[in-house]
């Protein structure tokens, strides 16, 4: 890859996947997209930060972002599958070493017209910019409780999304994160950490007027003011 682009540096490695007690080659792609733990065996002896790992059976690409002795992490870069249901795994075991999946990368599912349901693994902390932007058929997302940041345009114009829960650890919602989510009628916000500087402009613009947002009791008044400043229709009910 090009050394001028950090994202492309490092080796590209392709491996198959097995999970549980199954032997290689017995899984369908649909099965392999629903595993909490993904197993990839590669020909590379040494895995380094920046390396790209391809799980050929699930048509999914990961990038190693941390190869420390204690902390081994990958980001979920892209899925080229046409499956309707996708689980972003908790971890990827590469050549016998466990790597936590901690990030859904920038544009990972951008404009994916096939995906309808996504479950985000428990180790994911960051949903990057445009991660699900333009997924017009995505109607169900399960966000893991360890997510701390939902970046700009993460769910931009997800026209079919009907509900979402924003977990307690979320301290940042980016610009236009839920912009144009015209069917998003139920939002549950568990976080008490959101402030004017932590929520980007137009984050909730285009959410329908008949939506209901459930917020922590202690933040009812503050969040009413905050979300309307971030583009929320004044008719939307905000309750504790």
PDB file of C-alpha atoms in Angstrom:
ATOM      1  CA  UNK A   1       0.000   0.000   0.000  1.00  0.00           C
ATOM      2  CA  UNK A   2       0.910   3.654  -0.158  1.00  0.00           C
ATOM      3  CA  UNK A   3       3.054   4.878   2.684  1.00  0.00           C
ATOM      4  CA  UNK A   4       1.573   8.366   2.339  1.00  0.00           C
ATOM      5  CA  UNK A   5      -1.772   7.078   3.528  1.00  0.00           C
ATOM      6  CA  UNK A   6      -1.563   5.605   7.012  1.00  0.00           C
ATOM      7  CA  UNK A   7      -4.743   3.626   6.516  1.00  0.00           C
ATOM      8  CA  UNK A   8      -3.180   1.725   3.632  1.00  0.00           C
ATOM      9  CA  UNK A   9       0.183   1.024   5.220  1.00  0.00           C
ATOM     10  CA  UNK A  10       1.020  -2.393   6.528  1.00  0.00           C
ATOM     11  CA  UNK A  11       0.491  -5.813   5.057  1.00  0.00           C
ATOM     12  CA  UNK A  12      -2.697  -7.219   3.654  1.00  0.00           C
ATOM     13  CA  UNK A  13      -3.461 -10.671   4.865  1.00  0.00           C
ATOM     14  CA  UNK A  14      -6.255 -12.976   3.820  1.00  0.00           C
ATOM     15  CA  UNK A  15      -7.523 -15.838   5.925  1.00  0.00           C
ATOM     16  CA  UNK A  16     -10.514 -18.098   6.205  1.00  0.00           C
ATOM     17  CA  UNK A  17     -12.708 -18.315   9.224  1.00  0.00           C
ATOM     18  CA  UNK A  18     -13.892 -21.010  11.549  1.00  0.00           C
ATOM     19  CA  UNK A  19     -15.865 -20.605  14.701  1.00  0.00           C
ATOM     20  CA  UNK A  20     -16.587 -22.837  17.650  1.00  0.00           C
ATOM     21  CA  UNK A  21     -16.135 -26.490  16.782  1.00  0.00           C
ATOM     22  CA  UNK A  22     -16.749 -26.131  13.102  1.00  0.00           C
ATOM     23  CA  UNK A  23     -14.059 -27.064  10.647  1.00  0.00           C
ATOM     24  CA  UNK A  24     -12.898 -24.607   8.004  1.00  0.00           C
ATOM     25  CA  UNK A  25     -15.130 -24.409   4.976  1.00  0.00           C
ATOM     26  CA  UNK A  26     -18.335 -25.673   6.601  1.00  0.00           C
ATOM     27  CA  UNK A  27     -19.852 -22.271   7.315  1.00  0.00           C
ATOM     28  CA  UNK A  28     -22.074 -20.366   4.976  1.00  0.00           C
ATOM     29  CA  UNK A  29     -21.268 -16.647   4.630  1.00  0.00           C
ATOM     30  CA  UNK A  30     -24.543 -15.911   6.425  1.00  0.00           C
ATOM     31  CA  UNK A  31     -23.443 -17.996   9.420  1.00  0.00           C
ATOM     32  CA  UNK A  32     -20.035 -16.381   9.549  1.00  0.00           C
ATOM     33  CA  UNK A  33     -21.571 -12.918   9.723  1.00  0.00           C
ATOM     34  CA  UNK A  34     -23.348 -13.717  12.995  1.00  0.00           C
ATOM     35  CA  UNK A  35     -20.411 -14.838  15.118  1.00  0.00           C
ATOM     36  CA  UNK A  36     -19.342 -13.003  18.280  1.00  0.00           C
ATOM     37  CA  UNK A  37     -15.835 -14.402  17.874  1.00  0.00           C
ATOM     38  CA  UNK A  38     -14.234 -14.638  14.447  1.00  0.00           C
ATOM     39  CA  UNK A  39     -11.224 -16.847  13.730  1.00  0.00           C
ATOM     40  CA  UNK A  40      -8.786 -15.933  10.982  1.00  0.00           C
ATOM     41  CA  UNK A  41      -5.635 -17.858  10.129  1.00  0.00           C
ATOM     42  CA  UNK A  42      -3.085 -16.067   7.981  1.00  0.00           C
ATOM     43  CA  UNK A  43       0.241 -16.886   6.395  1.00  0.00           C
ATOM     44  CA  UNK A  44       1.883 -13.898   8.101  1.00  0.00           C
ATOM     45  CA  UNK A  45       4.009 -14.870  11.087  1.00  0.00           C
ATOM     46  CA  UNK A  46       4.064 -11.364  12.510  1.00  0.00           C
ATOM     47  CA  UNK A  47       0.984  -9.165  12.712  1.00  0.00           C
ATOM     48  CA  UNK A  48       1.659  -5.440  13.127  1.00  0.00           C
ATOM     49  CA  UNK A  49      -0.360  -2.262  13.593  1.00  0.00           C
ATOM     50  CA  UNK A  50      -1.619  -1.099  10.220  1.00  0.00           C
ATOM     51  CA  UNK A  51      -1.946  -4.600   8.789  1.00  0.00           C
ATOM     52  CA  UNK A  52      -5.164  -5.364   6.967  1.00  0.00           C
ATOM     53  CA  UNK A  53      -6.783  -8.709   7.782  1.00  0.00           C
ATOM     54  CA  UNK A  54      -9.387 -10.105   5.404  1.00  0.00           C
ATOM     55  CA  UNK A  55     -11.904 -12.671   6.582  1.00  0.00           C
ATOM     56  CA  UNK A  56     -12.699 -14.174   3.199  1.00  0.00           C
ATOM     57  CA  UNK A  57     -15.695 -16.248   4.286  1.00  0.00           C
ATOM     58  CA  UNK A  58     -17.567 -13.224   5.646  1.00  0.00           C
ATOM     59  CA  UNK A  59     -16.106 -10.810   3.052  1.00  0.00           C
ATOM     60  CA  UNK A  60     -15.060  -8.567   5.929  1.00  0.00           C
ATOM     61  CA  UNK A  61     -11.895  -6.521   6.304  1.00  0.00           C
ATOM     62  CA  UNK A  62     -10.287  -5.561   9.627  1.00  0.00           C
ATOM     63  CA  UNK A  63      -7.312  -3.328  10.343  1.00  0.00           C
ATOM     64  CA  UNK A  64      -4.953  -3.831  13.270  1.00  0.00           C
ATOM     65  CA  UNK A  65      -4.867  -0.577  15.271  1.00  0.00           C
ATOM     66  CA  UNK A  66      -3.032  -1.810  18.352  1.00  0.00           C
ATOM     67  CA  UNK A  67      -0.685  -4.759  18.618  1.00  0.00           C
ATOM     68  CA  UNK A  68       0.517  -4.228  22.188  1.00  0.00           C
ATOM     69  CA  UNK A  69       1.293  -7.117  24.477  1.00  0.00           C
ATOM     70  CA  UNK A  70      -1.680  -6.372  26.728  1.00  0.00           C
ATOM     71  CA  UNK A  71      -3.970  -4.510  24.323  1.00  0.00           C
ATOM     72  CA  UNK A  72      -4.611  -5.976  20.910  1.00  0.00           C
ATOM     73  CA  UNK A  73      -7.253  -4.160  18.887  1.00  0.00           C
ATOM     74  CA  UNK A  74      -8.678  -4.094  15.400  1.00  0.00           C
ATOM     75  CA  UNK A  75     -11.197  -1.894  13.658  1.00  0.00           C
ATOM     76  CA  UNK A  76     -13.993  -3.220  11.486  1.00  0.00           C
ATOM     77  CA  UNK A  77     -13.120  -1.600   8.156  1.00  0.00           C
ATOM     78  CA  UNK A  78     -15.686  -2.801   5.660  1.00  0.00           C
ATOM     79  CA  UNK A  79     -18.088  -5.608   4.909  1.00  0.00           C
ATOM     80  CA  UNK A  80     -18.622  -6.471   1.247  1.00  0.00           C
ATOM     81  CA  UNK A  81     -21.344  -8.963   1.983  1.00  0.00           C
ATOM     82  CA  UNK A  82     -24.890  -8.695   0.708  1.00  0.00           C
ATOM     83  CA  UNK A  83     -26.289 -10.142   3.926  1.00  0.00           C
ATOM     84  CA  UNK A  84     -29.242  -8.419   5.592  1.00  0.00           C
ATOM     85  CA  UNK A  85     -28.120  -9.181   9.169  1.00  0.00           C
ATOM     86  CA  UNK A  86     -24.599  -8.479  10.388  1.00  0.00           C
ATOM     87  CA  UNK A  87     -22.961  -8.909  13.800  1.00  0.00           C
ATOM     88  CA  UNK A  88     -19.850  -6.816  14.371  1.00  0.00           C
ATOM     89  CA  UNK A  89     -17.920  -9.329  16.482  1.00  0.00           C
ATOM     90  CA  UNK A  90     -16.554  -8.837  19.982  1.00  0.00           C
ATOM     91  CA  UNK A  91     -13.147 -10.075  18.912  1.00  0.00           C
ATOM     92  CA  UNK A  92     -11.138 -11.489  16.059  1.00  0.00           C
ATOM     93  CA  UNK A  93      -8.695 -14.295  16.822  1.00  0.00           C
ATOM     94  CA  UNK A  94      -5.801 -13.901  14.383  1.00  0.00           C
ATOM     95  CA  UNK A  95      -3.368 -16.813  14.324  1.00  0.00           C
ATOM     96  CA  UNK A  96      -4.451 -17.726  17.836  1.00  0.00           C
ATOM     97  CA  UNK A  97      -4.158 -14.222  19.329  1.00  0.00           C
ATOM     98  CA  UNK A  98      -7.238 -12.336  20.481  1.00  0.00           C
ATOM     99  CA  UNK A  99      -7.861  -8.850  19.119  1.00  0.00           C
ATOM    100  CA  UNK A 100     -10.802  -6.825  20.446  1.00  0.00           C
ATOM    101  CA  UNK A 101     -12.932  -5.084  17.829  1.00  0.00           C
ATOM    102  CA  UNK A 102     -13.002  -1.556  19.288  1.00  0.00           C
ATOM    103  CA  UNK A 103     -13.984   0.633  16.317  1.00  0.00           C
ATOM    104  CA  UNK A 104     -16.452   0.611  13.441  1.00  0.00           C
ATOM    105  CA  UNK A 105     -14.351   2.421  10.846  1.00  0.00           C
ATOM    106  CA  UNK A 106     -15.118   5.542   8.850  1.00  0.00           C
ATOM    107  CA  UNK A 107     -17.589   4.598   6.103  1.00  0.00           C
ATOM    108  CA  UNK A 108     -17.642   0.883   7.027  1.00  0.00           C
ATOM    109  CA  UNK A 109     -21.219   0.381   5.792  1.00  0.00           C
ATOM    110  CA  UNK A 110     -21.667   3.654   3.889  1.00  0.00           C
ATOM    111  CA  UNK A 111     -24.479   3.417   1.319  1.00  0.00           C
ATOM    112  CA  UNK A 112     -24.905  -0.323   1.944  1.00  0.00           C
ATOM    113  CA  UNK A 113     -28.379  -1.013   0.570  1.00  0.00           C
ATOM    114  CA  UNK A 114     -28.548  -4.635   1.734  1.00  0.00           C
ATOM    115  CA  UNK A 115     -28.044  -4.473   5.478  1.00  0.00           C
ATOM    116  CA  UNK A 116     -31.225  -4.325   7.564  1.00  0.00           C
ATOM    117  CA  UNK A 117     -30.017  -5.236  11.058  1.00  0.00           C
ATOM    118  CA  UNK A 118     -26.695  -4.717  12.813  1.00  0.00           C
ATOM    119  CA  UNK A 119     -25.582  -5.825  16.260  1.00  0.00           C
ATOM    120  CA  UNK A 120     -22.471  -3.972  17.414  1.00  0.00           C
ATOM    121  CA  UNK A 121     -20.046  -6.031  19.500  1.00  0.00           C
ATOM    122  CA  UNK A 122     -19.496  -5.391  23.188  1.00  0.00           C
ATOM    123  CA  UNK A 123     -15.919  -4.094  22.797  1.00  0.00           C
ATOM    124  CA  UNK A 124     -16.729  -1.350  20.300  1.00  0.00           C
ATOM    125  CA  UNK A 125     -16.064   2.111  21.759  1.00  0.00           C
ATOM    126  CA  UNK A 126     -16.195   4.322  18.666  1.00  0.00           C
ATOM    127  CA  UNK A 127     -18.605   4.456  15.738  1.00  0.00           C
ATOM    128  CA  UNK A 128     -16.659   6.537  13.248  1.00  0.00           C
ATOM    129  CA  UNK A 129     -17.835   9.151  10.748  1.00  0.00           C
ATOM    130  CA  UNK A 130     -20.236   7.915   8.070  1.00  0.00           C
ATOM    131  CA  UNK A 131     -20.069   4.372   9.497  1.00  0.00           C
ATOM    132  CA  UNK A 132     -23.705   3.671   8.544  1.00  0.00           C
ATOM    133  CA  UNK A 133     -24.382   6.775   6.453  1.00  0.00           C
ATOM    134  CA  UNK A 134     -26.943   6.197   3.727  1.00  0.00           C
ATOM    135  CA  UNK A 135     -27.904   2.671   4.836  1.00  0.00           C
ATOM    136  CA  UNK A 136     -31.424   3.292   3.653  1.00  0.00           C
ATOM    137  CA  UNK A 137     -32.784  -0.151   4.570  1.00  0.00           C
ATOM    138  CA  UNK A 138     -31.182  -0.390   8.000  1.00  0.00           C
ATOM    139  CA  UNK A 139     -34.067  -0.584  10.470  1.00  0.00           C
ATOM    140  CA  UNK A 140     -32.475  -2.130  13.564  1.00  0.00           C
ATOM    141  CA  UNK A 141     -29.201  -1.323  15.328  1.00  0.00           C
ATOM    142  CA  UNK A 142     -28.101  -2.720  18.686  1.00  0.00           C
ATOM    143  CA  UNK A 143     -25.404  -0.392  20.060  1.00  0.00           C
ATOM    144  CA  UNK A 144     -23.104  -1.968  22.626  1.00  0.00           C
ATOM    145  CA  UNK A 145     -22.919  -0.505  26.126  1.00  0.00           C
ATOM    146  CA  UNK A 146     -19.226   0.389  25.786  1.00  0.00           C
ATOM    147  CA  UNK A 147     -19.659   2.885  22.954  1.00  0.00           C
ATOM    148  CA  UNK A 148     -18.343   6.319  23.994  1.00  0.00           C
ATOM    149  CA  UNK A 149     -18.491   8.234  20.701  1.00  0.00           C
ATOM    150  CA  UNK A 150     -20.900   8.351  17.762  1.00  0.00           C
ATOM    151  CA  UNK A 151     -19.101  10.500  15.197  1.00  0.00           C
ATOM    152  CA  UNK A 152     -20.270  12.898  12.445  1.00  0.00           C
ATOM    153  CA  UNK A 153     -22.910  11.510  10.083  1.00  0.00           C
ATOM    154  CA  UNK A 154     -22.618   8.051  11.677  1.00  0.00           C
ATOM    155  CA  UNK A 155     -26.293   7.283  10.903  1.00  0.00           C
ATOM    156  CA  UNK A 156     -26.886  10.052   8.334  1.00  0.00           C
ATOM    157  CA  UNK A 157     -30.048   9.460   6.310  1.00  0.00           C
ATOM    158  CA  UNK A 158     -30.718   5.978   7.659  1.00  0.00           C
ATOM    159  CA  UNK A 159     -34.242   6.337   6.318  1.00  0.00           C
ATOM    160  CA  UNK A 160     -35.628   3.085   7.730  1.00  0.00           C
ATOM    161  CA  UNK A 161     -34.185   3.237  11.245  1.00  0.00           C
ATOM    162  CA  UNK A 162     -37.097   3.227  13.718  1.00  0.00           C
ATOM    163  CA  UNK A 163     -35.431   3.157  17.145  1.00  0.00           C
ATOM    164  CA  UNK A 164     -32.063   3.433  18.813  1.00  0.00           C
ATOM    165  CA  UNK A 165     -30.605   3.357  22.315  1.00  0.00           C
ATOM    166  CA  UNK A 166     -27.667   5.646  23.073  1.00  0.00           C
ATOM    167  CA  UNK A 167     -25.818   3.959  25.960  1.00  0.00           C
ATOM    168  CA  UNK A 168     -24.702   5.531  29.233  1.00  0.00           C
ATOM    169  CA  UNK A 169     -21.019   5.822  28.280  1.00  0.00           C
ATOM    170  CA  UNK A 170     -21.631   7.950  25.182  1.00  0.00           C
ATOM    171  CA  UNK A 171     -19.974  11.335  25.688  1.00  0.00           C
ATOM    172  CA  UNK A 172     -19.985  12.560  22.091  1.00  0.00           C
ATOM    173  CA  UNK A 173     -22.539  12.672  19.280  1.00  0.00           C
ATOM    174  CA  UNK A 174     -21.160  14.217  16.107  1.00  0.00           C
ATOM    175  CA  UNK A 175     -22.587  16.663  13.584  1.00  0.00           C
ATOM    176  CA  UNK A 176     -25.557  15.336  11.617  1.00  0.00           C
ATOM    177  CA  UNK A 177     -25.161  11.972  13.374  1.00  0.00           C
ATOM    178  CA  UNK A 178     -28.891  11.161  12.989  1.00  0.00           C
ATOM    179  CA  UNK A 179     -29.672  13.752  10.317  1.00  0.00           C
ATOM    180  CA  UNK A 180     -32.562  12.790   8.071  1.00  0.00           C
ATOM    181  CA  UNK A 181     -33.559   9.667  10.031  1.00  0.00           C
ATOM    182  CA  UNK A 182     -37.155  10.303   9.092  1.00  0.00           C
ATOM    183  CA  UNK A 183     -38.616   7.146  10.691  1.00  0.00           C
ATOM    184  CA  UNK A 184     -36.638   7.354  13.942  1.00  0.00           C
ATOM    185  CA  UNK A 185     -39.624   7.510  16.292  1.00  0.00           C
ATOM    186  CA  UNK A 186     -38.076   6.096  19.447  1.00  0.00           C
ATOM    187  CA  UNK A 187     -34.770   7.259  20.919  1.00  0.00           C
ATOM    188  CA  UNK A 188     -33.625   6.144  24.363  1.00  0.00           C
ATOM    189  CA  UNK A 189     -30.740   8.139  25.789  1.00  0.00           C
ATOM    190  CA  UNK A 190     -29.056   6.579  28.824  1.00  0.00           C
ATOM    191  CA  UNK A 191     -26.083   8.952  28.877  1.00  0.00           C
ATOM    192  CA  UNK A 192     -25.968  11.920  31.253  1.00  0.00           C
ATOM    193  CA  UNK A 193     -22.716  13.214  29.714  1.00  0.00           C
ATOM    194  CA  UNK A 194     -24.074  15.174  26.749  1.00  0.00           C
ATOM    195  CA  UNK A 195     -23.544  18.948  26.649  1.00  0.00           C
ATOM    196  CA  UNK A 196     -23.590  21.651  23.991  1.00  0.00           C
ATOM    197  CA  UNK A 197     -19.935  21.068  23.118  1.00  0.00           C
ATOM    198  CA  UNK A 198     -20.363  17.287  23.018  1.00  0.00           C
ATOM    199  CA  UNK A 199     -23.274  17.200  20.529  1.00  0.00           C
ATOM    200  CA  UNK A 200     -22.633  18.420  16.994  1.00  0.00           C
ATOM    201  CA  UNK A 201     -24.838  20.748  14.960  1.00  0.00           C
ATOM    202  CA  UNK A 202     -27.940  19.285  13.285  1.00  0.00           C
ATOM    203  CA  UNK A 203     -27.316  15.965  15.073  1.00  0.00           C
ATOM    204  CA  UNK A 204     -31.072  15.296  15.278  1.00  0.00           C
ATOM    205  CA  UNK A 205     -32.364  17.360  12.341  1.00  0.00           C
ATOM    206  CA  UNK A 206     -34.964  15.457  10.336  1.00  0.00           C
ATOM    207  CA  UNK A 207     -36.075  13.159  13.152  1.00  0.00           C
ATOM    208  CA  UNK A 208     -39.900  13.071  12.781  1.00  0.00           C
ATOM    209  CA  UNK A 209     -42.175  15.376  14.772  1.00  0.00           C
ATOM    210  CA  UNK A 210     -44.043  12.371  16.245  1.00  0.00           C
ATOM    211  CA  UNK A 211     -40.872  10.886  17.768  1.00  0.00           C
ATOM    212  CA  UNK A 212     -40.392  10.313  21.494  1.00  0.00           C
ATOM    213  CA  UNK A 213     -37.057  10.635  23.268  1.00  0.00           C
ATOM    214  CA  UNK A 214     -36.609   9.060  26.671  1.00  0.00           C
ATOM    215  CA  UNK A 215     -33.844  10.665  28.731  1.00  0.00           C
ATOM    216  CA  UNK A 216     -32.441  10.345  32.271  1.00  0.00           C
ATOM    217  CA  UNK A 217     -34.650  12.119  34.814  1.00  0.00           C
ATOM    218  CA  UNK A 218     -31.813  14.379  35.985  1.00  0.00           C
ATOM    219  CA  UNK A 219     -31.277  15.658  32.433  1.00  0.00           C
ATOM    220  CA  UNK A 220     -34.850  16.242  31.300  1.00  0.00           C
ATOM    221  CA  UNK A 221     -34.753  20.047  31.208  1.00  0.00           C
ATOM    222  CA  UNK A 222     -31.173  20.324  29.999  1.00  0.00           C
ATOM    223  CA  UNK A 223     -31.676  17.821  27.183  1.00  0.00           C
ATOM    224  CA  UNK A 224     -34.927  19.430  26.010  1.00  0.00           C
ATOM    225  CA  UNK A 225     -33.014  22.622  25.408  1.00  0.00           C
ATOM    226  CA  UNK A 226     -29.899  20.904  24.055  1.00  0.00           C
ATOM    227  CA  UNK A 227     -31.541  18.671  21.462  1.00  0.00           C
ATOM    228  CA  UNK A 228     -33.736  21.421  20.079  1.00  0.00           C
ATOM    229  CA  UNK A 229     -30.590  23.500  19.624  1.00  0.00           C
ATOM    230  CA  UNK A 230     -29.179  20.568  17.650  1.00  0.00           C
ATOM    231  CA  UNK A 231     -31.969  20.484  15.087  1.00  0.00           C
ATOM    232  CA  UNK A 232     -34.661  18.452  16.840  1.00  0.00           C
ATOM    233  CA  UNK A 233     -38.215  19.325  15.812  1.00  0.00           C
ATOM    234  CA  UNK A 234     -39.882  21.297  18.633  1.00  0.00           C
ATOM    235  CA  UNK A 235     -42.895  18.929  18.521  1.00  0.00           C
ATOM    236  CA  UNK A 236     -40.846  15.884  19.526  1.00  0.00           C
ATOM    237  CA  UNK A 237     -41.758  14.642  23.006  1.00  0.00           C
ATOM    238  CA  UNK A 238     -38.856  14.411  25.429  1.00  0.00           C
ATOM    239  CA  UNK A 239     -39.690  12.553  28.618  1.00  0.00           C
ATOM    240  CA  UNK A 240     -38.013  10.900  31.560  1.00  0.00           C
TER     241      UNK A 240
END
